[in-house]
Amino acid sequence: MRAALRHTRDSEAMITGLAALTLHRFASAPPLPALDRIDVLVPRTARRLRSSAEVRIVRAQDLPVPLALDGVRVAPVARALADAVSGLTDAGLVRGLLTEAVRGGHCEPGTVVRELNRARLLNRPHVVDAVDSLLAEGRSIAEERLYEMVREFGLPDPMWNVDLRLPGGPHLGGLDAYWPDQAVALELDTRAPRQDDDALWSEYTRKREHLERLGITVVHITPRKLREAMDQQATVIRTALMAASDRQPAAYVVVLPR
């Protein structure tokens, strides 16, 4: 650790990888004495720094803004995760680290996946499997927060997790919540930035535009907004519900459980 600290005296260097996660208090990360080497993230231009028996130099074109933990410059969780996962083959450890990042409230799934994608790690089967579990975990947490928001802020109870269809017509899409009397739909935007993101966003956009042409107001909420500004999101939904009386009646749609 002393050798790593010497390297971080460089104006931009910071601890990353498993050591950084340990400093972030990850229970699933090994203790510092158990690590063979400590990763230090440095600018690509820092050529004078070299890896050693105790320190692995990780060079990058763009560095994140570091955090100060225990007097040490440390990479933020998402970046530290990507740097750690790049050197891991233990599927269980990878899954545990990613799950703890989300369950512990360190960062949102999309932020983690963005860093993994940037590091070109989404072509590794054990990483893809862990990401799938991560996204499922993130959605579950976001849904719980959504239920909490409706309860805590006294919003009318919606119909949860439904599909909409035109009578005798095509499927209009699934929704996380729907208020049929006000024709207000809510969708959790839990997309992760992966290679097919553009196509998925186009699908979201088409569904939203179609529903709005039918007179249905669609509210998109991200897990991050639910976590950081739940009161503001409740206000957005309440405003949409109250505005229903000023709009033209929506087209009749069939609501089915999803």
Short mmCIF file of C-alpha atoms in Angstrom, two decimals:
data_model
loop_
_atom_site.label_atom_id
_atom_site.label_comp_id
_atom_site.label_asym_id
_atom_site.label_seq_id
_atom_site.Cartn_x
_atom_site.Cartn_y
_atom_site.Cartn_z
CA MET A 1 0.00 0.00 0.00
CA ARG A 2 2.89 2.37 0.71
CA ALA A 3 4.15 1.96 -2.85
CA ALA A 4 0.69 2.73 -4.21
CA LEU A 5 0.45 5.84 -2.06
CA ARG A 6 3.76 7.06 -3.43
CA HIS A 7 2.36 6.76 -6.94
CA THR A 8 -0.78 8.69 -6.02
CA ARG A 9 1.33 11.68 -5.13
CA ASP A 10 1.27 12.30 -8.85
CA SER A 11 -1.19 15.16 -9.33
CA GLU A 12 -3.77 13.00 -11.16
CA ALA A 13 -3.13 9.41 -10.04
CA MET A 14 -5.66 7.53 -7.90
CA ILE A 15 -6.26 4.06 -6.42
CA THR A 16 -8.63 1.94 -8.49
CA GLY A 17 -9.71 -1.69 -8.89
CA LEU A 18 -10.24 -4.00 -5.92
CA ALA A 19 -8.22 -1.82 -3.54
CA ALA A 20 -10.47 1.14 -4.31
CA LEU A 21 -13.56 -0.96 -3.68
CA THR A 22 -12.11 -2.04 -0.33
CA LEU A 23 -11.61 1.63 0.53
CA HIS A 24 -15.23 2.22 -0.52
CA ARG A 25 -16.10 -0.33 2.22
CA PHE A 26 -17.25 -3.13 -0.10
CA ALA A 27 -17.84 -6.25 1.98
CA SER A 28 -17.31 -8.46 -1.08
CA ALA A 29 -13.88 -6.94 -1.85
CA PRO A 30 -10.86 -8.58 -0.24
CA PRO A 31 -8.94 -6.76 2.52
CA LEU A 32 -5.93 -4.76 1.36
CA PRO A 33 -3.32 -7.16 2.84
CA ALA A 34 -4.83 -9.99 0.77
CA LEU A 35 -4.20 -8.23 -2.53
CA ASP A 36 -1.11 -9.23 -4.51
CA ARG A 37 -0.96 -5.82 -6.20
CA ILE A 38 -2.81 -2.53 -5.96
CA ASP A 39 -4.07 -0.83 -9.11
CA VAL A 40 -3.22 2.83 -9.63
CA LEU A 41 -5.02 4.76 -12.36
CA VAL A 42 -2.85 7.37 -14.08
CA PRO A 43 -3.03 9.57 -17.20
CA ARG A 44 -1.81 7.95 -20.39
CA THR A 45 0.84 10.64 -20.58
CA ALA A 46 2.42 9.69 -17.22
CA ARG A 47 5.18 7.64 -18.82
CA ARG A 48 7.60 7.90 -15.91
CA LEU A 49 5.37 5.67 -13.74
CA ARG A 50 5.97 1.94 -14.02
CA SER A 51 4.29 -1.17 -12.62
CA SER A 52 6.10 -3.07 -9.90
CA ALA A 53 5.63 -6.16 -7.76
CA GLU A 54 3.25 -4.22 -5.50
CA VAL A 55 1.60 -1.80 -7.93
CA ARG A 56 -0.05 -2.22 -11.33
CA ILE A 57 -0.21 0.99 -13.34
CA VAL A 58 -3.49 1.39 -15.27
CA ARG A 59 -3.26 4.08 -17.94
CA ALA A 60 -6.28 5.92 -19.30
CA GLN A 61 -6.95 8.77 -21.67
CA ASP A 62 -9.75 10.22 -19.53
CA LEU A 63 -9.66 10.05 -15.76
CA PRO A 64 -12.70 10.32 -13.48
CA VAL A 65 -12.91 12.83 -10.66
CA PRO A 66 -11.38 11.05 -7.64
CA LEU A 67 -12.83 10.84 -4.14
CA ALA A 68 -10.80 11.34 -0.98
CA LEU A 69 -11.19 8.31 1.29
CA ASP A 70 -9.04 7.95 4.40
CA GLY A 71 -6.77 10.63 2.96
CA VAL A 72 -6.25 8.68 -0.27
CA ARG A 73 -7.31 9.64 -3.80
CA VAL A 74 -9.68 6.85 -4.93
CA ALA A 75 -11.55 6.26 -8.20
CA PRO A 76 -15.38 6.42 -7.99
CA VAL A 77 -17.14 3.09 -7.59
CA ALA A 78 -18.23 2.53 -11.22
CA ARG A 79 -14.73 3.12 -12.58
CA ALA A 80 -13.09 1.07 -9.84
CA LEU A 81 -15.50 -1.78 -10.62
CA ALA A 82 -14.61 -1.77 -14.31
CA ASP A 83 -10.89 -1.76 -13.54
CA ALA A 84 -11.36 -4.58 -11.03
CA VAL A 85 -13.55 -6.71 -13.31
CA SER A 86 -11.05 -6.40 -16.17
CA GLY A 87 -8.66 -8.62 -14.21
CA LEU A 88 -11.17 -11.05 -12.67
CA THR A 89 -12.24 -14.47 -13.92
CA ASP A 90 -14.16 -15.51 -10.79
CA ALA A 91 -17.80 -15.22 -11.88
CA GLY A 92 -19.05 -15.30 -8.27
CA LEU A 93 -16.81 -12.42 -7.21
CA VAL A 94 -17.77 -10.35 -10.25
CA ARG A 95 -21.46 -10.92 -9.55
CA GLY A 96 -21.02 -10.09 -5.86
CA LEU A 97 -19.18 -6.83 -6.56
CA LEU A 98 -21.70 -5.61 -9.12
CA THR A 99 -24.66 -6.53 -6.92
CA GLU A 100 -23.18 -4.79 -3.89
CA ALA A 101 -22.57 -1.64 -5.93
CA VAL A 102 -26.30 -1.36 -6.64
CA ARG A 103 -27.76 -2.86 -3.48
CA GLY A 104 -25.46 -0.72 -1.34
CA GLY A 105 -26.58 2.46 -3.09
CA HIS A 106 -23.12 3.26 -4.46
CA CYS A 107 -24.32 3.79 -8.04
CA GLU A 108 -27.06 2.99 -10.51
CA PRO A 109 -26.89 -0.08 -12.80
CA GLY A 110 -26.68 2.08 -15.92
CA THR A 111 -23.59 3.84 -14.62
CA VAL A 112 -21.89 0.50 -13.94
CA VAL A 113 -22.79 -0.93 -17.34
CA ARG A 114 -21.59 2.25 -19.06
CA GLU A 115 -18.15 1.81 -17.51
CA LEU A 116 -18.06 -1.90 -18.35
CA ASN A 117 -18.99 -1.06 -21.93
CA ARG A 118 -16.33 1.64 -22.09
CA ALA A 119 -13.78 -0.92 -20.91
CA ARG A 120 -15.01 -3.40 -23.57
CA LEU A 121 -15.86 -6.04 -21.00
CA LEU A 122 -19.39 -6.88 -22.17
CA ASN A 123 -18.11 -9.61 -24.49
CA ARG A 124 -17.02 -11.80 -21.58
CA PRO A 125 -19.68 -14.41 -20.70
CA HIS A 126 -19.18 -14.24 -16.92
CA VAL A 127 -19.46 -10.44 -17.05
CA VAL A 128 -22.61 -10.56 -19.21
CA ASP A 129 -24.22 -13.00 -16.76
CA ALA A 130 -23.34 -10.72 -13.85
CA VAL A 131 -24.72 -7.68 -15.69
CA ASP A 132 -28.02 -9.45 -16.32
CA SER A 133 -28.32 -10.12 -12.56
CA LEU A 134 -27.29 -6.53 -11.86
CA LEU A 135 -30.02 -5.10 -14.09
CA ALA A 136 -32.63 -7.37 -12.52
CA GLU A 137 -31.46 -6.25 -9.07
CA GLY A 138 -31.58 -2.61 -10.10
CA ARG A 139 -35.09 -2.89 -11.51
CA SER A 140 -36.33 -4.63 -8.37
CA ILE A 141 -34.93 -1.83 -6.18
CA ALA A 142 -36.40 0.84 -8.47
CA GLU A 143 -39.84 -0.82 -8.35
CA GLU A 144 -39.73 -0.85 -4.55
CA ARG A 145 -38.91 2.85 -4.56
CA LEU A 146 -41.78 3.46 -6.95
CA TYR A 147 -44.23 1.72 -4.61
CA GLU A 148 -42.77 3.75 -1.73
CA MET A 149 -43.23 7.01 -3.65
CA VAL A 150 -46.93 6.35 -4.32
CA ARG A 151 -47.47 5.40 -0.68
CA GLU A 152 -45.40 8.13 0.98
CA PHE A 153 -46.70 11.01 -1.13
CA GLY A 154 -50.35 9.96 -1.10
CA LEU A 155 -50.71 9.44 -4.85
CA PRO A 156 -53.78 7.52 -6.08
CA ASP A 157 -53.11 3.81 -6.40
CA PRO A 158 -52.42 2.92 -10.03
CA MET A 159 -52.79 -0.38 -11.82
CA TRP A 160 -49.34 -1.95 -11.50
CA ASN A 161 -47.41 -3.76 -14.24
CA VAL A 162 -49.94 -3.78 -17.05
CA ASP A 163 -50.11 -4.17 -20.82
CA LEU A 164 -52.21 -1.86 -22.96
CA ARG A 165 -54.02 -2.90 -26.13
CA LEU A 166 -56.46 -1.28 -28.48
CA PRO A 167 -59.81 -3.14 -28.49
CA GLY A 168 -59.37 -5.92 -31.01
CA GLY A 169 -56.15 -4.24 -32.08
CA PRO A 170 -52.40 -4.36 -31.55
CA HIS A 171 -50.39 -4.45 -28.36
CA LEU A 172 -49.41 -0.92 -27.28
CA GLY A 173 -46.73 -1.85 -24.77
CA GLY A 174 -46.10 -2.68 -21.14
CA LEU A 175 -46.14 -0.12 -18.35
CA ASP A 176 -44.97 -0.13 -14.76
CA ALA A 177 -48.03 1.85 -13.60
CA TYR A 178 -51.20 3.17 -15.19
CA TRP A 179 -53.94 5.47 -13.91
CA PRO A 180 -56.85 4.65 -16.24
CA ASP A 181 -59.22 7.39 -15.04
CA GLN A 182 -56.64 10.05 -15.87
CA ALA A 183 -54.97 8.19 -18.78
CA VAL A 184 -51.52 8.66 -17.23
CA ALA A 185 -48.87 6.02 -17.80
CA LEU A 186 -45.59 5.61 -15.96
CA GLU A 187 -42.54 3.78 -17.22
CA LEU A 188 -39.31 3.13 -15.37
CA ASP A 189 -36.43 3.87 -17.70
CA THR A 190 -33.99 1.13 -16.72
CA ARG A 191 -32.20 0.94 -20.03
CA ALA A 192 -28.52 0.19 -19.76
CA PRO A 193 -26.03 1.70 -22.20
CA ARG A 194 -25.12 -1.34 -24.27
CA GLN A 195 -24.50 -1.89 -27.93
CA ASP A 196 -28.21 -2.18 -28.77
CA ASP A 197 -29.13 0.98 -26.85
CA ASP A 198 -30.04 3.05 -29.93
CA ALA A 199 -32.53 0.44 -31.11
CA LEU A 200 -34.02 0.12 -27.64
CA TRP A 201 -34.36 3.88 -27.28
CA SER A 202 -36.12 4.02 -30.65
CA GLU A 203 -38.57 1.41 -29.38
CA TYR A 204 -39.22 3.48 -26.22
CA THR A 205 -39.78 6.58 -28.34
CA ARG A 206 -42.19 4.86 -30.74
CA LYS A 207 -44.24 3.49 -27.86
CA ARG A 208 -44.40 6.85 -26.14
CA GLU A 209 -45.41 8.71 -29.30
CA HIS A 210 -48.10 6.14 -30.08
CA LEU A 211 -49.60 6.36 -26.60
CA GLU A 212 -49.55 10.15 -26.63
CA ARG A 213 -51.34 10.21 -29.99
CA LEU A 214 -54.09 8.24 -28.23
CA GLY A 215 -54.29 10.92 -25.55
CA ILE A 216 -52.32 9.03 -22.88
CA THR A 217 -49.74 11.04 -20.94
CA VAL A 218 -46.51 9.09 -20.49
CA VAL A 219 -44.14 9.86 -17.62
CA HIS A 220 -40.62 8.41 -17.73
CA ILE A 221 -38.73 8.10 -14.45
CA THR A 222 -35.16 6.88 -14.02
CA PRO A 223 -34.02 4.89 -10.98
CA ARG A 224 -31.54 7.64 -10.19
CA LYS A 225 -34.25 10.31 -10.04
CA LEU A 226 -36.33 8.06 -7.81
CA ARG A 227 -33.39 7.65 -5.46
CA GLU A 228 -32.18 11.25 -5.41
CA ALA A 229 -35.35 13.31 -5.90
CA MET A 230 -38.40 11.19 -5.09
CA ASP A 231 -40.42 14.22 -4.01
CA GLN A 232 -39.87 15.91 -7.38
CA GLN A 233 -40.95 12.79 -9.27
CA ALA A 234 -44.09 12.56 -7.14
CA THR A 235 -44.86 16.17 -8.05
CA VAL A 236 -44.44 15.40 -11.76
CA ILE A 237 -46.92 12.53 -11.54
CA ARG A 238 -49.38 14.48 -9.40
CA THR A 239 -49.28 17.35 -11.92
CA ALA A 240 -49.96 14.95 -14.80
CA LEU A 241 -52.92 13.45 -12.93
CA MET A 242 -54.38 16.86 -12.10
CA ALA A 243 -54.01 18.04 -15.70
CA ALA A 244 -56.12 15.15 -16.99
CA SER A 245 -59.34 17.16 -16.70
CA ASP A 246 -57.95 19.81 -19.06
CA ARG A 247 -57.15 17.32 -21.83
CA GLN A 248 -59.33 15.73 -24.47
CA PRO A 249 -60.56 12.28 -23.39
CA ALA A 250 -58.09 9.56 -24.31
CA ALA A 251 -58.94 6.72 -26.66
CA TYR A 252 -60.37 3.63 -24.98
CA VAL A 253 -57.71 1.00 -24.33
CA VAL A 254 -57.83 -2.49 -22.83
CA VAL A 255 -55.71 -2.89 -19.69
CA LEU A 256 -54.34 -6.39 -19.02
CA PRO A 257 -51.99 -7.72 -16.31
CA ARG A 258 -48.41 -8.08 -17.52
#
